XYZ file of C-alpha atoms in Angstrom:
384
model
C -59.363 -23.604 -18.498
C -61.432 -21.543 -16.035
C -64.499 -19.742 -17.349
C -64.011 -15.930 -17.587
C -65.391 -13.967 -14.651
C -68.116 -11.366 -15.033
C -65.523 -8.611 -14.533
C -63.380 -10.054 -17.319
C -66.364 -10.269 -19.655
C -67.402 -6.706 -18.823
C -63.854 -5.430 -19.459
C -63.715 -7.247 -22.787
C -67.122 -5.829 -23.752
C -65.898 -2.313 -22.979
C -62.761 -2.911 -25.063
C -64.888 -4.036 -28.026
C -67.087 -0.953 -27.605
C -64.122 1.415 -27.841
C -62.755 -0.415 -30.884
C -66.155 -0.157 -32.544
C -66.359 3.552 -31.696
C -63.020 4.160 -33.392
C -64.236 2.358 -36.494
C -67.546 4.271 -36.532
C -65.756 7.621 -36.184
C -63.381 6.784 -39.055
C -66.253 5.658 -41.279
C -68.474 8.687 -40.598
C -65.646 11.223 -40.692
C -62.788 9.741 -42.763
C -60.824 13.010 -42.695
C -60.043 12.233 -39.026
C -59.036 8.586 -39.557
C -55.293 9.240 -39.385
C -55.692 11.126 -36.114
C -57.670 8.456 -34.223
C -56.071 6.500 -31.403
C -57.900 3.816 -29.419
C -56.228 2.482 -26.275
C -55.472 -1.265 -26.293
C -55.131 -1.575 -22.506
C -56.781 0.007 -19.483
C -57.598 2.794 -18.963
C -59.503 2.626 -22.238
C -60.166 5.738 -24.286
C -60.644 7.087 -27.788
C -58.469 10.066 -28.679
C -58.266 12.299 -31.734
C -54.881 13.999 -31.940
C -54.887 17.758 -32.549
C -51.246 18.812 -32.640
C -49.149 16.058 -31.049
C -49.665 17.496 -27.579
C -53.388 18.024 -27.238
C -56.292 15.860 -28.236
C -60.039 15.377 -27.962
C -60.578 12.502 -25.536
C -63.624 10.292 -25.075
C -63.548 7.988 -22.071
C -65.641 6.517 -19.292
C -65.726 8.394 -16.014
C -67.127 6.879 -12.835
C -69.321 8.906 -10.502
C -71.152 7.690 -7.404
C -73.876 5.291 -8.584
C -73.235 5.721 -12.313
C -70.758 5.695 -15.200
C -70.877 8.327 -17.952
C -69.113 9.225 -21.171
C -66.801 12.216 -20.773
C -65.783 14.192 -23.850
C -63.204 16.954 -23.599
C -59.700 18.181 -24.280
C -56.601 16.519 -22.933
C -53.137 18.056 -22.764
C -51.735 21.451 -21.739
C -53.834 24.615 -21.708
C -57.194 23.072 -20.831
C -59.880 25.747 -21.170
C -62.939 24.177 -22.770
C -65.655 22.692 -20.593
C -66.071 18.936 -20.884
C -69.314 17.241 -21.837
C -70.830 14.276 -20.062
C -73.203 12.013 -21.949
C -75.302 9.056 -20.804
C -73.728 5.636 -21.160
C -76.456 4.524 -23.602
C -75.643 7.312 -26.101
C -75.451 5.780 -29.578
C -72.108 5.252 -31.323
C -73.174 7.527 -34.169
C -74.026 10.359 -31.761
C -70.725 9.938 -29.891
C -68.776 9.925 -33.161
C -70.489 13.109 -34.352
C -69.836 14.818 -31.006
C -66.132 13.923 -31.175
C -66.005 15.201 -34.761
C -67.699 18.489 -33.852
C -65.278 19.201 -30.993
C -62.244 18.121 -33.008
C -63.112 20.227 -36.041
C -63.730 23.265 -33.839
C -60.321 22.971 -32.163
C -58.503 22.301 -35.446
C -60.053 25.329 -37.152
C -60.108 27.646 -34.144
C -63.865 28.083 -34.518
C -66.405 27.734 -31.691
C -67.910 24.306 -31.166
C -71.069 24.373 -33.304
C -74.590 24.025 -32.015
C -75.996 21.727 -30.651
C -72.718 20.236 -29.376
C -71.598 23.522 -27.838
C -74.548 23.112 -25.462
C -73.549 19.505 -24.667
C -76.448 18.203 -26.750
C -76.361 15.766 -29.660
C -79.444 16.937 -31.564
C -80.953 20.253 -32.591
C -84.134 21.190 -30.712
C -86.235 24.192 -29.747
C -84.019 24.512 -26.665
C -80.739 24.637 -28.600
C -82.313 27.114 -31.033
C -83.361 29.257 -28.068
C -79.859 29.050 -26.605
C -78.349 30.128 -29.934
C -80.680 33.131 -30.184
C -80.082 34.157 -26.579
C -76.320 33.864 -26.974
C -76.475 36.064 -30.073
C -78.183 38.744 -27.923
C -75.440 38.615 -25.305
C -77.437 36.563 -22.818
C -75.306 34.185 -20.746
C -76.624 30.650 -21.329
C -75.740 28.547 -18.300
C -77.144 25.212 -19.383
C -79.277 23.523 -21.990
C -81.009 20.368 -20.794
C -83.027 18.752 -23.576
C -81.881 15.278 -24.592
C -79.016 15.403 -22.100
C -79.833 16.578 -18.571
C -76.328 15.975 -17.212
C -73.496 18.447 -16.791
C -70.261 18.862 -14.863
C -69.350 21.236 -12.102
C -65.657 22.196 -11.927
C -62.888 21.687 -11.007
C -61.944 19.718 -14.105
C -59.569 17.416 -12.167
C -62.344 16.323 -9.788
C -65.624 17.158 -11.517
C -68.987 16.707 -9.868
C -71.910 15.324 -11.845
C -74.918 17.660 -11.803
C -78.384 16.229 -12.331
C -81.114 18.860 -11.907
C -84.257 17.942 -10.021
C -86.077 19.864 -12.756
C -86.059 17.254 -15.546
C -88.361 18.930 -18.057
C -86.425 20.309 -21.050
C -85.100 23.716 -20.046
C -82.521 26.443 -20.538
C -80.879 28.206 -17.591
C -79.730 31.718 -18.450
C -78.580 34.969 -16.866
C -79.912 38.294 -18.180
C -78.396 41.413 -16.631
C -77.807 39.588 -13.360
C -81.240 37.945 -13.269
C -81.338 34.144 -13.298
C -84.011 32.521 -15.474
C -85.149 28.982 -16.121
C -87.015 28.674 -19.417
C -88.823 25.354 -19.670
C -90.649 23.587 -22.452
C -93.097 21.401 -20.575
C -94.815 18.509 -22.370
C -98.353 19.535 -21.355
C -98.135 23.253 -20.579
C -95.665 24.486 -23.198
C -93.314 27.400 -22.508
C -92.825 28.492 -18.891
C -90.355 31.064 -17.533
C -89.296 31.041 -13.868
C -87.351 33.925 -12.327
C -84.984 33.481 -9.351
C -85.472 36.183 -6.711
C -82.137 36.304 -4.913
C -83.437 38.728 -2.269
C -85.654 36.011 -0.766
C -84.044 32.877 -2.261
C -87.256 31.867 -4.036
C -88.543 31.411 -7.570
C -91.477 33.245 -9.092
C -93.064 32.924 -12.508
C -93.015 35.323 -15.431
C -96.418 35.746 -17.083
C -95.437 35.377 -20.733
C -98.804 36.422 -22.143
C -98.997 39.561 -20.004
C -95.380 40.409 -20.806
C -96.174 40.208 -24.531
C -99.388 42.221 -24.204
C -101.531 39.198 -25.021
C -104.836 38.220 -23.366
C -104.322 36.368 -20.102
C -104.667 32.598 -20.025
C -106.367 30.897 -17.058
C -103.820 28.079 -17.265
C -100.054 28.391 -16.706
C -97.748 28.208 -19.694
C -97.991 29.092 -23.370
C -98.502 26.222 -25.841
C -95.513 25.623 -28.072
C -97.587 26.262 -31.192
C -98.663 29.693 -29.910
C -95.204 31.173 -29.381
C -92.214 30.973 -31.694
C -88.729 30.470 -30.339
C -87.707 33.800 -31.872
C -90.510 35.675 -30.046
C -89.576 34.012 -26.777
C -85.889 34.846 -27.198
C -86.717 38.487 -27.960
C -88.804 38.757 -24.767
C -86.060 37.221 -22.634
C -83.376 39.405 -24.197
C -85.444 42.540 -23.495
C -84.571 42.099 -19.831
C -86.276 42.435 -16.469
C -88.297 45.609 -17.259
C -90.180 43.651 -19.939
C -91.141 40.754 -17.682
C -94.447 40.764 -15.813
C -94.324 38.477 -12.777
C -96.307 37.742 -9.644
C -95.339 38.712 -6.105
C -93.248 36.105 -4.301
C -94.842 34.401 -1.308
C -92.686 32.600 1.245
C -93.821 29.181 2.450
C -92.116 27.435 5.319
C -90.035 24.466 4.202
C -91.353 21.015 5.004
C -88.353 20.263 7.225
C -89.154 23.116 9.572
C -92.716 21.850 9.924
C -91.761 18.239 10.592
C -92.751 18.401 14.277
C -96.240 16.783 14.437
C -97.037 18.688 17.637
C -96.475 22.024 15.936
C -99.831 23.731 15.223
C -100.722 24.500 11.632
C -101.768 27.839 10.220
C -105.339 29.071 10.527
C -108.110 28.314 8.040
C -108.191 31.789 6.483
C -104.404 32.041 6.250
C -104.291 28.528 4.814
C -106.426 29.375 1.808
C -104.815 32.763 1.302
C -101.513 30.866 1.075
C -103.042 28.448 -1.439
C -104.487 31.347 -3.424
C -101.097 33.048 -3.517
C -99.402 29.915 -4.813
C -101.974 29.342 -7.541
C -101.555 32.941 -8.674
C -97.775 32.597 -8.746
C -98.046 29.335 -10.701
C -99.974 31.235 -13.386
C -103.636 30.464 -12.645
C -104.913 33.963 -13.423
C -108.600 33.223 -12.839
C -108.632 31.919 -9.246
C -109.804 34.379 -6.613
C -110.929 34.530 -2.994
C -114.426 33.252 -2.238
C -116.387 32.899 0.978
C -116.321 30.590 3.989
C -118.217 27.846 2.141
C -116.214 28.105 -1.102
C -112.890 29.787 -0.245
C -111.564 29.491 -3.809
C -113.545 30.524 -6.866
C -112.887 30.669 -10.598
C -114.714 31.334 -13.835
C -112.790 28.678 -15.759
C -112.247 26.059 -13.043
C -114.562 24.065 -10.827
C -112.508 23.926 -7.610
C -113.331 20.985 -5.373
C -111.986 20.629 -1.825
C -111.483 16.980 -0.885
C -111.106 16.560 2.865
C -111.338 12.762 3.174
C -108.174 10.969 4.232
C -108.625 8.185 1.666
C -106.846 8.613 -1.672
C -109.026 9.782 -4.531
C -109.973 6.922 -6.845
C -110.585 7.141 -10.574
C -114.403 6.793 -10.203
C -114.459 9.547 -7.565
C -112.372 11.841 -9.759
C -114.564 11.128 -12.785
C -117.615 12.092 -10.722
C -115.957 15.382 -9.750
C -115.044 15.976 -13.390
C -118.696 15.491 -14.298
C -119.644 18.105 -11.702
C -117.114 20.466 -13.252
C -118.587 19.984 -16.728
C -122.077 20.749 -15.384
C -120.968 23.740 -13.277
C -120.224 26.190 -16.078
C -122.934 28.293 -17.682
C -121.208 30.113 -20.518
C -117.773 28.530 -20.035
C -117.044 24.795 -19.900
C -115.192 24.484 -16.609
C -112.162 22.312 -15.968
C -111.578 20.502 -12.716
C -109.162 21.525 -9.989
C -109.000 19.510 -6.772
C -107.304 20.491 -3.517
C -106.997 17.403 -1.319
C -105.356 16.410 1.931
C -105.070 12.810 0.635
C -103.349 11.252 -2.349
C -104.370 10.021 -5.784
C -104.562 6.462 -7.063
C -102.555 5.622 -10.191
C -105.676 5.177 -12.383
C -106.985 8.500 -11.065
C -103.674 10.191 -11.915
C -103.919 8.854 -15.478
C -107.487 10.159 -15.783
C -106.525 13.559 -14.339
C -103.973 14.021 -17.101
C -106.428 12.866 -19.771
C -109.111 15.248 -18.498
C -106.603 18.139 -18.282
C -107.506 18.522 -14.630
C -105.228 19.675 -11.811
C -105.092 17.786 -8.526
C -102.941 19.205 -5.724
C -102.194 17.785 -2.311
C -102.359 20.369 0.467
C -100.101 20.342 3.513
C -102.486 21.869 6.034
C -99.684 22.863 8.408
C -97.765 24.966 5.884
C -100.212 25.597 3.050
C -97.791 24.159 0.486
C -99.262 22.523 -2.613
C -97.785 19.411 -4.224
C -98.759 18.040 -7.635
C -100.252 14.547 -7.598
C -99.992 13.785 -11.326
C -97.870 14.838 -14.277
C -99.886 17.881 -15.384
C -100.131 19.254 -11.834
C -96.428 18.715 -11.188
C -95.574 20.724 -14.293
C -97.092 23.907 -12.848
C -95.032 23.825 -9.644
C -92.150 26.227 -9.168
C -88.634 24.782 -9.005
C -87.545 23.881 -5.469
C -83.792 23.784 -6.094
C -81.594 26.862 -6.162
C -79.768 27.686 -9.379
C -76.744 25.378 -9.120
C -74.388 28.077 -10.379
C -75.164 30.273 -7.368
């Protein structure tokens, strides 16, 4: 008897997984047991019957480079948006998601939170989405534990994976598109899409709330409740204080190595404009020797072509600590080079910011996790 092929073993493993899912759903939600159907042959699926014609269907769906779980309605009169969940989602979470959608359709009630936002667990982001929805704000997407979503049409859906992977909520308030992020190191950040110039800018949360300005972008999670944040967003554009938008030429248009870069003065004015838009409220124009100055930051310009090492960055951090008189200064580095991995780890530990400067365009790029968090999104809102 020939040994089973890898494809046969994989198919059998998938079959066992669906059978186990049906059992888990029946055990966790026995009131649905008589409605559960698990396919015995390909294509495999788990279905909960609603009325003999429609059902809630859980199945695998194949996209380029990946396979996902797809959860949605099947049958006539499809109106509800389907959810896509990562393949490694636990059986318990899948069973609870199926139960939530089934119960909603059987009772005629809305799918409850967090499942209505295509999430499996409650979080600050789902709470924010609930509060915004209650104010009439259109919530486009919640990306907390699940960053994936589908773009219609339902018969040939496209998998959407945002380049912005920090937990966030995309919302529309009176025609204005917002991305509200909860960043691991910075806390709450709000970015505003400016359709007139096809660019993002940042809303200064502290200034919008009448609070003292912070020299660092973001508002720590502990310093701002979800309810306060939702109230500010729901107040609309007149309540939001934001920086002017500065246009920077895309990297693709500056790819020609023979193309001259911008001048020295314009270069640092461009850098200064970006830092202000990011939310660094205490960086201002200096002189020819020190073009960027700050009360709270020691700003070092690193012009060597060799990547910054951890010892070199620690030395600069020591200079920053010694530079402040009344205020202990933090380190900010603008470099034309890169950053070694140990240096990137130290930069995050020291709460420093290290940016790489493209001298031809003036664009800043973050070289470690904390610096990358302050950057504006580069992708357009995908519902545009």
